[in-house]
Coordinates of C-alpha atoms in Angstrom, one line a residue:
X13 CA 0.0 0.0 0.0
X14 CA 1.0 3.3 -0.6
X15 CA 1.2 6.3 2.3
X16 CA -2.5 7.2 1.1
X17 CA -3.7 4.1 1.8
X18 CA -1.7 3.4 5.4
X19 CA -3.2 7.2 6.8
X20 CA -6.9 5.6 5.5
X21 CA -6.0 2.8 7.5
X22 CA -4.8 4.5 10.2
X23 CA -7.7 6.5 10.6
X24 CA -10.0 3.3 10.3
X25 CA -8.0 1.6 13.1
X26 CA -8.2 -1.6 11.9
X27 CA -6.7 -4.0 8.7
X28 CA -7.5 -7.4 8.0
X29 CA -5.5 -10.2 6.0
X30 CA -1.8 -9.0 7.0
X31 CA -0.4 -12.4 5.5
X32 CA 3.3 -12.8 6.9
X33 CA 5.1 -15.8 5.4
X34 CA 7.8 -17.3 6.8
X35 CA 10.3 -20.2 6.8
X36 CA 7.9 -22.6 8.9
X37 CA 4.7 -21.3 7.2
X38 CA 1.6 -18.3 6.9
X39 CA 0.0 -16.6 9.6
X40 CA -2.8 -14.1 8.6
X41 CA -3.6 -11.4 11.0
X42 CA -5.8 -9.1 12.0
X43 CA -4.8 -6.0 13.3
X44 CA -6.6 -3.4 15.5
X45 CA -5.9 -0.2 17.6
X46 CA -7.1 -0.3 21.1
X47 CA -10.2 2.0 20.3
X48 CA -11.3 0.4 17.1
X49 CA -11.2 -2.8 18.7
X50 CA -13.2 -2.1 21.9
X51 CA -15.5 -0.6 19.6
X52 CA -15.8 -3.4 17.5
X53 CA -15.7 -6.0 20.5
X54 CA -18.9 -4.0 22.0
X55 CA -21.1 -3.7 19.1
X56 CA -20.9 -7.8 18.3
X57 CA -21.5 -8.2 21.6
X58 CA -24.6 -6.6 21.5
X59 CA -25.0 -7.9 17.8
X60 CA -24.5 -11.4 18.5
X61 CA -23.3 -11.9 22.0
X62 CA -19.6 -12.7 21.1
X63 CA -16.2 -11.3 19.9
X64 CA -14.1 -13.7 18.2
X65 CA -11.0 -13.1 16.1
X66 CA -8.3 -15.3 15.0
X67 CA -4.3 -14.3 15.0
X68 CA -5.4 -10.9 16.4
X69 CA -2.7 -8.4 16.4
X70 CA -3.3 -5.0 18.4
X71 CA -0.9 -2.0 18.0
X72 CA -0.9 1.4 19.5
X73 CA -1.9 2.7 15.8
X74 CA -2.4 1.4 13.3
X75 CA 0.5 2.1 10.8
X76 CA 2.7 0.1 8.8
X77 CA 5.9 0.8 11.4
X78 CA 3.7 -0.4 14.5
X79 CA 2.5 -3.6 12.1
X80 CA 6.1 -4.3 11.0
X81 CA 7.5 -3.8 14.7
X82 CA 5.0 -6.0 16.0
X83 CA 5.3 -8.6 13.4
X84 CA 9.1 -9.1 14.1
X85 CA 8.7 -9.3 17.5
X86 CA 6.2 -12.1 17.5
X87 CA 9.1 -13.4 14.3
X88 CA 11.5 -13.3 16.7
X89 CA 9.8 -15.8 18.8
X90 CA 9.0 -18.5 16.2
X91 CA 5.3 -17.8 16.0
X92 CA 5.1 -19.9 18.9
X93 CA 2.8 -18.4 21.3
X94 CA 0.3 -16.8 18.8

């Protein structure tokens, strides 16, 4: 994506399908900031009385420096725990 497309993101506060490929397979993520995702948390609670998400991912914004940081940090682990 290009800069226009991160600041729409940003501003959304959320991106799905952030495929990361690696040596030992893929892992697609979605990725949230705090506020987008209590909001999104609250209203399928009251929608359908759950939240569910898998390989969540949830950054302080959400730009492609906090998504890359992240990333490489859970890398740097193996994947193991997530």
């Amino acid at each position: 994506m290009d800069e226009p497309d991160w600041a729409i993101q940003e501003m959304k506060g959320w991106i799905g399908g952030v495929t990361v490929v690696w040596d030992g397979g893929t892992r697609v993520f979605e990725v949230y900031d705090p506020v987008r995702l209590a909001q999104t948390v609250a209203l399928e609670i009251e929608q359908i009385g759950r939240f569910t998400a898998k390989n969540l991912l949830v950054v302080p914004s959400v730009t492609r420096e906090n998504i890359e940081t992240a990333i490489s940090a859970i890398a740097d682990r193996g994947f193991r725990a997530y």
